[in-house]
Amino acid sequence: SAGNHAQGVAYAASMHGIHAKIVMPEFTTPAKVNAVMGYRAEVILKGKDYNEARGHALSICKEEGSTFIEGFNDPWIISGQGTVGLEILEELKGAEVIIVPVGGGGLISGIALAAKHINPSIRIYGVQSELIDSMRKSVEEGKLASHVTGETIADGIAIKHPGDVTLEICMKYVDDIVTVSDESIALALFKLLERNKILAEPSGAAP
């Protein structure tokens, strides 16, 4: 995980008394590492990006016979994240547009499926950093993009290799995916804090 999904898995495991090993990239912020450890999960920092961390997690599972939980490219994970879409429509009656930060595509896939099931006319837009726009390029090319490189301050959506499951859903249910600069993300962070007193992480400020 890039860090946010890891916290959800760690929390769920702790609630059921299950030991969880969470593999995250080496650049993961201390705040996210500490949050995962706060749920009594074992944290392993490995790899320069999400893909390398995922590969290491798969190796551990093969060696130990453990259960591997995908970060985003899994129907069950997508279904769970779809509850966010349900909550949005419950709290914002008559919403016409939902804008979602996009990394691997799990969150926006779940939201799009749930929201469009209830309201087929609602529009779903994704936002990525222009420095790592893997899902936007994949949708544009109609296949998984394999040439995305770069770094962004929005580490929670810094996924260079999206999934085939999420790509298929995004191509069918997401109206468009746009990109923003890191400068715009930083400005949004500042405005959220200054005007709304909301402390967001860069990934959350991207939309």
CSV table of C-alpha atoms in Angstrom, one decimal:
chain,number,residue,atom,x,y,z
A,1,SER,CA,0.0,0.0,0.0
A,2,ALA,CA,1.0,3.6,-0.5
A,3,GLY,CA,-0.2,4.2,3.1
A,4,ASN,CA,-3.9,4.9,3.3
A,5,HIS,CA,-5.2,1.4,2.3
A,6,ALA,CA,-2.6,0.0,4.7
A,7,GLN,CA,-4.3,1.8,7.6
A,8,GLY,CA,-7.7,0.3,6.7
A,9,VAL,CA,-6.2,-3.2,6.5
A,10,ALA,CA,-4.3,-2.8,9.8
A,11,TYR,CA,-7.4,-1.6,11.6
A,12,ALA,CA,-9.6,-4.4,10.2
A,13,ALA,CA,-6.9,-7.0,11.2
A,14,SER,CA,-6.6,-5.6,14.7
A,15,MET,CA,-10.4,-5.7,15.2
A,16,HIS,CA,-10.4,-9.4,14.4
A,17,GLY,CA,-7.2,-10.3,16.3
A,18,ILE,CA,-5.2,-11.1,13.1
A,19,HIS,CA,-1.5,-10.3,12.7
A,20,ALA,CA,-1.0,-8.1,9.6
A,21,LYS,CA,2.3,-7.5,7.8
A,22,ILE,CA,2.0,-4.2,5.8
A,23,VAL,CA,4.5,-3.6,3.0
A,24,MET,CA,4.9,0.0,2.0
A,25,PRO,CA,7.4,1.9,-0.3
A,26,GLU,CA,10.5,3.3,1.4
A,27,PHE,CA,9.3,6.9,0.8
A,28,THR,CA,6.2,6.4,2.9
A,29,THR,CA,5.7,9.3,5.3
A,30,PRO,CA,6.4,8.7,9.0
A,31,ALA,CA,2.8,9.8,9.8
A,32,LYS,CA,1.4,6.9,7.8
A,33,VAL,CA,3.9,4.4,9.1
A,34,ASN,CA,3.1,5.4,12.7
A,35,ALA,CA,-0.7,5.2,12.0
A,36,VAL,CA,-0.4,1.7,10.7
A,37,MET,CA,1.8,0.7,13.7
A,38,GLY,CA,-0.8,2.2,15.9
A,39,TYR,CA,-3.1,-0.6,14.9
A,40,ARG,CA,-0.5,-3.1,16.0
A,41,ALA,CA,0.5,-4.1,12.4
A,42,GLU,CA,4.0,-5.0,11.5
A,43,VAL,CA,5.4,-2.5,9.0
A,44,ILE,CA,7.9,-3.4,6.3
A,45,LEU,CA,9.4,-0.6,4.1
A,46,LYS,CA,10.6,-2.0,0.9
A,47,GLY,CA,10.9,-0.8,-2.7
A,48,LYS,CA,11.2,2.6,-4.4
A,49,ASP,CA,7.6,2.6,-5.4
A,50,TYR,CA,4.2,0.8,-4.9
A,51,ASN,CA,5.0,-1.9,-7.5
A,52,GLU,CA,8.2,-3.0,-5.9
A,53,ALA,CA,6.5,-3.0,-2.4
A,54,ARG,CA,3.7,-5.1,-3.9
A,55,GLY,CA,6.2,-7.6,-5.3
A,56,HIS,CA,7.9,-7.9,-1.9
A,57,ALA,CA,4.6,-8.5,-0.2
A,58,LEU,CA,3.8,-11.3,-2.7
A,59,SER,CA,7.1,-12.9,-2.0
A,60,ILE,CA,6.4,-12.9,1.7
A,61,CYS,CA,3.0,-14.4,1.2
A,62,LYS,CA,4.4,-17.2,-1.0
A,63,GLU,CA,7.2,-17.9,1.5
A,64,GLU,CA,4.9,-17.9,4.6
A,65,GLY,CA,1.7,-19.1,3.1
A,66,SER,CA,-0.1,-15.9,4.1
A,67,THR,CA,-3.1,-14.3,2.5
A,68,PHE,CA,-2.3,-11.4,0.1
A,69,ILE,CA,-4.6,-8.4,0.1
A,70,GLU,CA,-4.4,-6.2,-3.0
A,71,GLY,CA,-4.2,-2.5,-2.6
A,72,PHE,CA,-6.8,-1.6,-5.3
A,73,ASN,CA,-7.0,-4.1,-8.1
A,74,ASP,CA,-9.5,-6.5,-6.5
A,75,PRO,CA,-13.4,-6.7,-6.8
A,76,TRP,CA,-13.8,-7.0,-3.0
A,77,ILE,CA,-11.6,-4.0,-2.3
A,78,ILE,CA,-13.4,-2.0,-4.9
A,79,SER,CA,-16.8,-3.0,-3.5
A,80,GLY,CA,-15.7,-1.8,0.0
A,81,GLN,CA,-14.6,1.5,-1.3
A,82,GLY,CA,-17.9,1.9,-3.1
A,83,THR,CA,-19.4,2.6,0.3
A,84,VAL,CA,-17.8,6.0,0.1
A,85,GLY,CA,-20.0,6.7,-2.9
A,86,LEU,CA,-23.0,5.6,-1.0
A,87,GLU,CA,-22.1,8.0,1.9
A,88,ILE,CA,-21.6,10.9,-0.5
A,89,LEU,CA,-25.0,10.5,-2.0
A,90,GLU,CA,-26.6,10.0,1.4
A,91,GLU,CA,-25.1,13.3,2.7
A,92,LEU,CA,-25.2,15.4,-0.5
A,93,LYS,CA,-28.7,14.9,-1.8
A,94,GLY,CA,-28.9,15.8,-5.5
A,95,ALA,CA,-25.2,15.7,-6.1
A,96,GLU,CA,-24.5,16.0,-9.8
A,97,VAL,CA,-20.7,15.6,-9.9
A,98,ILE,CA,-18.2,13.6,-7.7
A,99,ILE,CA,-14.4,14.4,-8.0
A,100,VAL,CA,-12.0,11.7,-6.8
A,101,PRO,CA,-8.2,11.5,-6.4
A,102,VAL,CA,-6.9,8.6,-8.5
A,103,GLY,CA,-3.9,6.4,-7.9
A,104,GLY,CA,-4.4,2.8,-8.8
A,105,GLY,CA,-8.1,3.4,-9.3
A,106,GLY,CA,-9.7,1.4,-6.5
A,107,LEU,CA,-11.4,4.3,-4.8
A,108,ILE,CA,-12.8,5.9,-8.0
A,109,SER,CA,-13.9,2.5,-9.3
A,110,GLY,CA,-15.9,1.8,-6.2
A,111,ILE,CA,-17.4,5.3,-6.1
A,112,ALA,CA,-18.3,5.3,-9.8
A,113,LEU,CA,-20.0,1.8,-9.6
A,114,ALA,CA,-22.0,2.7,-6.5
A,115,ALA,CA,-23.0,6.2,-7.5
A,116,LYS,CA,-24.0,5.4,-11.1
A,117,HIS,CA,-26.0,2.4,-9.9
A,118,ILE,CA,-28.1,4.9,-7.9
A,119,ASN,CA,-28.0,7.8,-10.3
A,120,PRO,CA,-26.8,6.9,-13.8
A,121,SER,CA,-26.6,10.5,-14.8
A,122,ILE,CA,-24.2,11.6,-12.1
A,123,ARG,CA,-20.7,12.5,-13.5
A,124,ILE,CA,-17.5,11.1,-12.0
A,125,TYR,CA,-14.2,12.8,-12.6
A,126,GLY,CA,-10.8,11.6,-11.5
A,127,VAL,CA,-7.8,13.7,-10.6
A,128,GLN,CA,-4.1,12.7,-10.9
A,129,SER,CA,-0.8,14.6,-10.5
A,130,GLU,CA,0.5,15.5,-13.9
A,131,LEU,CA,3.8,14.0,-12.8
A,132,ILE,CA,2.3,10.5,-12.3
A,133,ASP,CA,-0.8,10.2,-14.5
A,134,SER,CA,-0.8,6.4,-15.1
A,135,MET,CA,-4.6,5.9,-15.1
A,136,ARG,CA,-5.2,8.9,-17.3
A,137,LYS,CA,-2.7,7.6,-19.9
A,138,SER,CA,-4.1,4.0,-19.6
A,139,VAL,CA,-7.7,5.2,-20.2
A,140,GLU,CA,-6.5,7.3,-23.1
A,141,GLU,CA,-4.5,4.4,-24.7
A,142,GLY,CA,-7.1,1.8,-23.9
A,143,LYS,CA,-4.5,-0.4,-22.2
A,144,LEU,CA,-2.3,-0.4,-19.1
A,145,ALA,CA,0.4,2.3,-19.6
A,146,SER,CA,3.9,1.0,-18.9
A,147,HIS,CA,6.0,4.1,-19.4
A,148,VAL,CA,4.9,6.4,-16.5
A,149,THR,CA,7.8,7.8,-14.4
A,150,GLY,CA,8.2,10.7,-12.1
A,151,GLU,CA,7.7,11.8,-8.5
A,152,THR,CA,4.9,13.8,-6.9
A,153,ILE,CA,4.2,15.3,-3.5
A,154,ALA,CA,0.8,13.4,-3.6
A,155,ASP,CA,2.4,10.2,-2.4
A,156,GLY,CA,-1.0,8.6,-1.7
A,157,ILE,CA,-1.8,8.5,-5.4
A,158,ALA,CA,1.7,8.0,-6.7
A,159,ILE,CA,0.8,4.7,-8.5
A,160,LYS,CA,2.8,4.2,-11.7
A,161,HIS,CA,1.1,0.9,-12.6
A,162,PRO,CA,-2.7,0.8,-12.3
A,163,GLY,CA,-4.7,-2.4,-12.4
A,164,ASP,CA,-6.5,-4.2,-15.2
A,165,VAL,CA,-9.7,-4.5,-13.1
A,166,THR,CA,-9.8,-0.8,-12.2
A,167,LEU,CA,-8.9,0.3,-15.7
A,168,GLU,CA,-11.8,-1.6,-17.2
A,169,ILE,CA,-14.2,0.1,-14.7
A,170,CYS,CA,-12.7,3.5,-15.2
A,171,MET,CA,-13.1,3.2,-19.0
A,172,LYS,CA,-16.7,2.3,-18.6
A,173,TYR,CA,-18.0,4.4,-15.7
A,174,VAL,CA,-15.6,7.4,-15.2
A,175,ASP,CA,-16.4,10.4,-17.3
A,176,ASP,CA,-12.9,11.9,-17.4
A,177,ILE,CA,-9.6,11.9,-15.6
A,178,VAL,CA,-7.7,15.2,-15.5
A,179,THR,CA,-4.3,16.2,-14.1
A,180,VAL,CA,-3.1,18.9,-11.9
A,181,SER,CA,0.4,20.3,-11.1
A,182,ASP,CA,2.1,19.8,-7.8
A,183,GLU,CA,2.1,23.5,-7.4
A,184,SER,CA,-1.7,23.5,-7.7
A,185,ILE,CA,-1.9,20.7,-5.1
A,186,ALA,CA,0.3,22.7,-2.7
A,187,LEU,CA,-1.8,25.8,-3.1
A,188,ALA,CA,-5.0,23.8,-2.5
A,189,LEU,CA,-3.4,22.4,0.7
A,190,PHE,CA,-2.7,26.0,1.9
A,191,LYS,CA,-6.2,27.2,1.0
A,192,LEU,CA,-7.9,24.3,2.8
A,193,LEU,CA,-5.9,25.0,5.9
A,194,GLU,CA,-6.1,28.8,5.8
A,195,ARG,CA,-9.8,29.2,4.8
A,196,ASN,CA,-11.5,26.0,6.0
A,197,LYS,CA,-9.2,25.0,8.8
A,198,ILE,CA,-8.9,21.5,7.2
A,199,LEU,CA,-5.5,19.8,7.3
A,200,ALA,CA,-5.4,17.5,4.2
A,201,GLU,CA,-2.7,15.4,2.7
A,202,PRO,CA,-1.6,16.2,-0.9
A,203,SER,CA,-3.6,13.3,-2.4
A,204,GLY,CA,-6.8,14.6,-0.7
A,205,ALA,CA,-6.2,18.1,-1.9
A,206,ALA,CA,-5.7,17.1,-5.5
A,207,PRO,CA,-9.4,17.4,-6.5
